[in-house]
């Protein structure tokens, strides 16, 4: 028989975070803990369907006026408008001046991808694959690949995490912006930076915006955790709104995977803020072309859930409460873990656990210590030392703290 025409296809390495979850699932040890996956878990270690989502799902199921016709290419209008509104704020000048547009996308990833495709085709010249794209060091690993697959050839990193001080390297970041070629694209985490859990303060954002404006750098916000950083939607959108007030044109990719718990429904939105309505409409017309050949038109269920929730004051209030429940549980796990490590006398300082925000913490564990945690303790975390605080529960906190203590004291 002739060899397969695919015989020369090399096997791609597995995606680390999904591999980690698969390994966790296969682990038969009763003590096992998954601190890898980027999803919320209850104190029982279970996924959570938000009560408001359950309620709205029932409303949708009982609404006989709905059907399964195709949505418009750019998505459900009520979803797009409401999603952009929670990013930009009710009284956003950009909304009032009618110079924003939105594209419903398949998750935050889809929003990033549509934005990246557009920029490659139409930004800084046509098909300018040489425009540098800067991602934070470290960042969510998909940022690189999404922009590379969209055709960008020059993906660079900017300084972000200062390992020694376990905080933001503001000066390194600003220096990189000063040195970047004009019109470079900068991917900025809007809040709850993944994986470090460290965000610039408002004053630091102001410094960032000043340099970006002077150097003609393009901000592309990635907002995957609005509500998770502080528990408040408005506080978490501060940076995005500040950039509007400073007159920037920018993109903002929003994910509703985490703050609505709609991971597998793939609900995202790409907000475009431009100088005027005419510019935005031309941009959207090109984005429509990109969507048409990518997924043609988006799925409706998740977008309906989000649109229904955001457009009713009562449901909106319920949702904000649900978000706060998640954010508060994360805060509690942070303080509980920190106090356990401190009372065990685990070498090092652990204040960063409570200073960091959002779902993740960068523990500072090195790859060997991570390996010890997985192999000896059945506690799964990313090689970078990132842990998902939601994987902690009142039942496993002692075990996790004791295991971190052992990893740090036994393995250098
Ligand atoms: C920083 C960041 N951006 C984007 C996403 C993508 O989210 P989605 O699942 O909605 O595509 C994630 C998800 O983990 C993320 O952490």
XYZ file of C-alpha atoms and ligand atoms in Angstrom:
428
model
C 0.000 0.000 0.000
C 1.208 3.520 -0.777
C 2.297 5.623 2.202
C -0.211 8.153 3.535
C -0.097 11.543 1.869
C 0.157 12.841 5.450
C 3.233 10.730 6.271
C 5.472 13.796 6.526
C 3.205 15.717 8.934
C 5.111 16.242 12.180
C 3.233 15.748 15.445
C 2.579 19.109 17.091
C 3.295 19.364 20.810
C 0.150 19.374 23.007
C -1.165 22.681 24.370
C 0.354 22.816 27.860
C -2.714 23.861 29.845
C -5.011 21.276 28.221
C -2.348 18.569 28.628
C -2.093 19.420 32.313
C -5.853 18.955 32.735
C -5.722 15.622 30.886
C -2.882 14.454 33.173
C -4.872 15.583 36.213
C -7.921 13.634 35.058
C -5.876 10.448 34.709
C -4.236 10.812 38.114
C -5.836 8.316 40.518
C -4.505 9.884 43.743
C -7.267 11.035 46.084
C -5.280 14.111 47.156
C -4.939 15.479 43.617
C -5.540 19.198 43.025
C -5.786 21.043 39.698
C -4.311 24.539 39.931
C -3.628 24.659 36.208
C -6.789 25.302 34.258
C -7.980 28.908 33.846
C -11.552 28.424 35.009
C -13.527 29.256 38.140
C -14.279 26.502 40.633
C -16.546 26.549 43.683
C -15.325 25.720 47.168
C -16.374 22.148 46.348
C -13.952 22.241 43.401
C -16.829 22.197 40.890
C -17.507 24.346 37.815
C -20.182 26.981 38.511
C -23.125 27.832 36.299
C -23.896 31.378 37.408
C -27.438 31.564 38.886
C -28.237 34.499 36.591
C -27.119 32.455 33.576
C -29.363 29.553 34.624
C -32.283 31.922 34.958
C -31.708 33.555 31.560
C -31.246 30.160 29.903
C -34.739 29.236 31.128
C -36.122 32.507 29.788
C -34.540 31.831 26.401
C -35.832 28.244 26.330
C -39.367 29.492 27.024
C -39.265 32.341 24.509
C -41.185 31.140 21.466
C -40.234 34.200 19.450
C -36.645 32.964 19.168
C -35.378 30.657 16.435
C -32.135 29.301 15.018
C -31.813 31.511 11.951
C -28.329 32.768 11.111
C -27.223 35.851 12.999
C -25.806 38.785 11.001
C -22.120 38.331 10.104
C -21.021 40.811 12.772
C -23.259 39.184 15.370
C -26.251 39.954 17.570
C -26.653 43.773 17.677
C -27.913 43.866 21.332
C -24.963 41.742 22.395
C -22.384 43.855 20.575
C -23.723 47.154 21.882
C -24.081 45.989 25.491
C -20.720 44.247 25.544
C -18.938 47.373 24.329
C -20.909 49.456 26.815
C -19.639 47.507 29.818
C -16.073 47.878 28.572
C -16.296 51.593 27.793
C -18.813 52.695 30.431
C -22.380 54.059 30.259
C -21.314 57.623 29.665
C -18.384 56.947 27.354
C -17.694 59.921 25.083
C -16.760 57.466 22.322
C -20.239 55.870 22.478
C -21.976 59.265 22.633
C -19.982 60.451 19.636
C -20.942 57.301 17.751
C -17.331 56.354 17.041
C -17.282 52.807 18.304
C -18.129 49.543 16.606
C -18.153 45.904 17.646
C -17.792 42.438 16.252
C -19.235 39.417 18.066
C -16.506 36.805 18.157
C -15.836 33.236 19.220
C -14.516 34.017 22.676
C -11.781 36.448 23.510
C -9.499 34.388 21.286
C -11.761 34.974 18.286
C -11.861 38.698 19.025
C -8.075 38.830 19.171
C -7.817 36.859 15.951
C -10.251 39.040 13.984
C -8.472 42.147 15.268
C -5.072 40.696 14.380
C -6.220 39.721 10.883
C -7.589 43.189 10.311
C -4.404 44.876 11.501
C -2.232 42.689 9.307
C -4.356 43.539 6.258
C -5.015 47.222 6.865
C -2.844 48.778 9.558
C 0.379 50.717 8.979
C 0.250 50.009 5.247
C -1.412 47.108 3.481
C -0.431 43.603 4.467
C 2.306 44.995 6.661
C 3.502 41.743 8.193
C 6.666 43.508 9.386
C 4.910 45.780 11.907
C 6.247 44.693 15.301
C 3.702 43.229 17.712
C 4.717 43.460 21.370
C 3.414 41.086 24.030
C 4.215 41.276 27.734
C 6.910 39.058 29.191
C 5.377 36.748 30.280
C 1.920 36.624 28.751
C -0.945 34.254 27.949
C 0.852 31.932 25.560
C -1.758 32.259 22.815
C -1.016 35.943 22.158
C 2.132 35.056 20.226
C 0.503 32.368 18.149
C -2.646 34.308 17.312
C -0.653 37.208 15.891
C 1.828 34.933 14.178
C -0.933 32.918 12.545
C -2.523 36.171 11.399
C 0.690 36.769 9.455
C 2.767 39.031 11.691
C 6.423 38.066 11.452
C 7.978 40.246 14.130
C 6.507 39.335 17.528
C 8.521 40.848 20.366
C 8.220 40.942 24.126
C 8.138 43.953 26.393
C 9.384 43.914 29.981
C 6.587 43.348 32.459
C 7.390 41.040 35.354
C 10.220 41.764 37.709
C 10.958 38.348 39.218
C 13.207 39.706 41.956
C 10.665 42.158 43.272
C 7.687 40.008 42.266
C 5.937 42.967 40.734
C 5.672 45.167 37.668
C 8.845 46.259 35.887
C 7.427 49.645 34.925
C 10.723 51.165 33.896
C 11.563 48.206 31.652
C 8.121 48.439 30.075
C 8.397 52.183 29.438
C 11.915 51.793 28.018
C 10.685 49.156 25.581
C 7.912 51.486 24.470
C 10.401 54.305 23.989
C 12.550 52.063 21.795
C 9.733 50.424 19.798
C 9.342 51.546 16.166
C 6.465 53.989 15.727
C 3.109 52.317 14.986
C 4.129 49.097 16.707
C 1.190 47.165 18.131
C 1.126 46.590 21.911
C -1.083 43.912 23.440
C -2.112 45.187 26.870
C -3.972 43.127 29.471
C -6.869 45.369 30.499
C -6.903 43.935 34.032
C -5.930 40.847 36.058
C -2.826 40.164 33.993
C -2.432 36.511 33.015
C -0.225 34.907 34.313
C 1.288 37.337 36.844
C -1.836 38.779 38.524
C -0.033 42.128 38.521
C -1.565 45.221 36.905
C -0.224 48.756 36.519
C -1.773 51.268 38.936
C -3.816 54.143 37.438
C -0.776 56.396 37.765
C 1.398 53.840 35.960
C -1.231 53.475 33.209
C -1.046 57.240 32.751
C 2.696 57.008 32.199
C 2.173 54.143 29.740
C -0.442 56.137 27.815
C 1.821 59.190 27.642
C 4.616 57.232 25.990
C 2.265 55.325 23.698
C 0.685 58.535 22.463
C 3.987 60.295 21.851
C 5.452 57.275 20.054
C 2.334 56.459 17.968
C 1.976 52.963 19.417
C -1.283 51.086 18.867
C -3.006 49.723 22.000
C -4.764 46.389 21.607
C -6.435 45.619 24.944
C -7.201 42.076 25.923
C -9.971 42.106 28.524
C -10.577 38.523 29.603
C -11.226 39.060 33.330
C -13.356 42.168 33.763
C -14.838 41.941 37.267
C -12.322 39.367 38.450
C -9.589 41.788 39.447
C -11.478 43.950 41.929
C -14.988 42.522 41.906
C -16.110 45.776 40.233
C -16.703 45.992 36.470
C -16.031 49.721 36.434
C -12.781 49.591 38.359
C -11.501 46.792 36.154
C -12.214 48.831 33.019
C -10.347 51.879 34.280
C -7.390 51.567 31.893
C -9.539 51.034 28.800
C -11.696 54.045 29.676
C -8.667 56.170 30.413
C -7.308 55.455 26.926
C -10.660 56.619 25.485
C -10.429 59.831 27.491
C -6.926 60.377 26.112
C -8.231 60.239 22.539
C -6.622 56.943 21.473
C -7.903 54.815 18.629
C -7.677 51.205 19.814
C -9.113 47.701 19.829
C -10.378 45.848 22.870
C -10.965 42.095 22.788
C -13.465 41.020 25.450
C -14.058 37.514 26.689
C -17.195 36.485 28.588
C -15.799 33.036 29.278
C -14.717 33.778 32.824
C -16.980 36.542 34.109
C -20.134 34.798 32.814
C -18.758 31.263 33.211
C -19.649 30.666 29.557
C -16.374 28.973 28.627
C -17.681 26.516 26.056
C -20.264 28.820 24.514
C -17.474 30.922 22.985
C -18.705 34.431 23.701
C -16.429 37.325 22.865
C -16.568 40.805 21.439
C -14.117 43.037 19.652
C -14.655 46.721 20.331
C -13.185 49.227 17.895
C -12.747 52.804 19.104
C -11.983 55.234 16.277
C -11.738 58.947 15.583
C -15.174 59.202 13.995
C -18.132 57.161 12.763
C -16.941 57.044 9.183
C -13.576 55.499 10.068
C -15.213 52.931 12.317
C -17.773 51.904 9.700
C -15.059 51.326 7.084
C -13.077 49.247 9.571
C -16.172 47.185 10.405
C -16.883 46.604 6.713
C -13.449 44.991 6.394
C -13.918 43.002 9.585
C -17.150 41.674 8.131
C -15.131 40.299 5.206
C -12.743 38.588 7.587
C -15.536 37.022 9.661
C -17.259 35.778 6.509
C -14.305 33.585 5.584
C -13.477 32.627 9.184
C -16.742 31.466 10.805
C -19.220 33.170 8.466
C -21.461 34.218 11.353
C -21.303 33.601 15.089
C -23.319 31.275 17.369
C -26.232 32.807 19.248
C -26.841 31.045 22.565
C -24.050 32.609 24.638
C -24.514 36.023 23.057
C -28.243 35.933 23.874
C -27.507 35.059 27.477
C -25.076 37.960 27.809
C -27.274 40.438 25.890
C -30.397 39.571 27.910
C -28.493 39.911 31.172
C -26.776 43.179 30.341
C -29.873 44.877 28.966
C -32.073 44.300 32.042
C -31.191 46.403 35.105
C -32.372 43.640 37.444
C -30.481 40.811 35.716
C -27.442 43.050 35.376
C -27.457 43.610 39.140
C -27.759 39.846 39.711
C -24.829 39.221 37.391
C -22.652 41.780 39.180
C -23.471 39.953 42.413
C -22.459 36.623 40.869
C -19.179 38.131 39.646
C -18.524 39.467 43.109
C -19.144 36.031 44.613
C -16.391 34.634 42.373
C -13.982 37.516 42.987
C -14.519 37.325 46.761
C -13.837 33.606 46.869
C -10.549 34.207 45.060
C -9.621 36.926 47.571
C -10.397 34.602 50.462
C -8.244 31.816 48.996
C -5.399 34.294 48.538
C -5.382 35.389 52.160
C -5.848 31.822 53.430
C -2.929 30.503 51.381
C -0.670 33.364 52.357
C -1.392 33.023 56.068
C -0.745 29.270 55.935
C 2.613 29.696 54.194
C 3.598 32.399 56.644
C 2.659 30.351 59.676
C 4.570 27.361 58.273
C 7.580 29.676 57.983
C 8.023 28.787 54.322
C 11.233 30.494 53.115
C 10.671 33.622 51.023
C 8.040 36.323 51.203
C 4.424 35.520 50.368
C 2.841 38.970 50.380
C 2.644 38.808 46.574
C -0.096 36.161 46.922
C -2.478 38.772 48.322
C -1.034 41.690 46.355
C -1.658 39.941 43.030
C -5.180 40.071 41.670
C -7.531 38.123 39.437
C -7.671 34.392 39.010
C -3.956 33.705 38.899
C -0.936 33.954 41.069
C 2.649 33.723 40.011
C 3.992 31.773 42.971
C 7.676 32.082 42.184
C 8.066 28.261 42.272
C 10.744 27.215 39.796
C 10.260 24.444 37.187
C 11.902 21.805 39.426
C 9.657 22.708 42.331
C 6.659 22.575 39.991
C 7.740 19.109 38.884
C 7.952 18.035 42.529
C 4.448 19.391 43.151
C 3.049 17.399 40.235
C 5.013 14.153 40.600
C 5.142 13.852 44.371
C 2.113 15.799 45.507
C -0.357 15.375 42.614
C -0.865 19.132 42.547
C -1.009 20.323 38.953
C 0.239 23.773 38.025
C 1.879 25.419 35.029
C 5.659 25.100 34.632
C 5.878 28.884 35.019
C 4.714 28.525 38.637
C 1.320 30.054 37.832
C -1.527 28.781 39.979
C -5.245 29.296 39.542
C -6.482 30.487 42.927
C -9.909 28.970 42.163
C -8.399 25.498 42.323
C -7.966 26.055 46.067
C -10.754 25.071 48.428
C -11.167 25.116 52.193
C -10.570 21.341 52.048
C -7.302 21.348 50.090
C -5.672 24.576 51.367
C -3.695 22.862 54.133
C -2.435 20.180 51.781
C -1.437 22.694 49.079
C 0.309 25.014 51.556
C 2.181 22.106 53.157
C 3.204 20.861 49.692
C 4.467 24.292 48.598
C 6.392 24.435 51.868
C 8.016 21.076 51.163
C 8.772 21.975 47.522
C 10.451 25.230 48.544
C 12.458 23.723 51.417
C 13.500 20.475 49.714
C 14.116 21.569 46.112
C 16.243 24.543 45.169
C -5.383 36.835 28.788
C -6.416 36.024 28.082
N -6.901 36.464 26.925
C -7.833 35.781 26.248
C -8.321 34.581 26.717
C -9.297 33.857 25.846
O -10.514 33.612 26.334
P -11.592 32.795 25.531
O -11.678 31.467 26.165
O -12.831 33.612 25.682
O -11.175 32.702 24.104
C -7.839 34.066 27.916
C -8.297 32.774 28.406
O -7.670 32.074 29.156
C -6.851 34.812 28.616
O -6.349 34.377 29.772
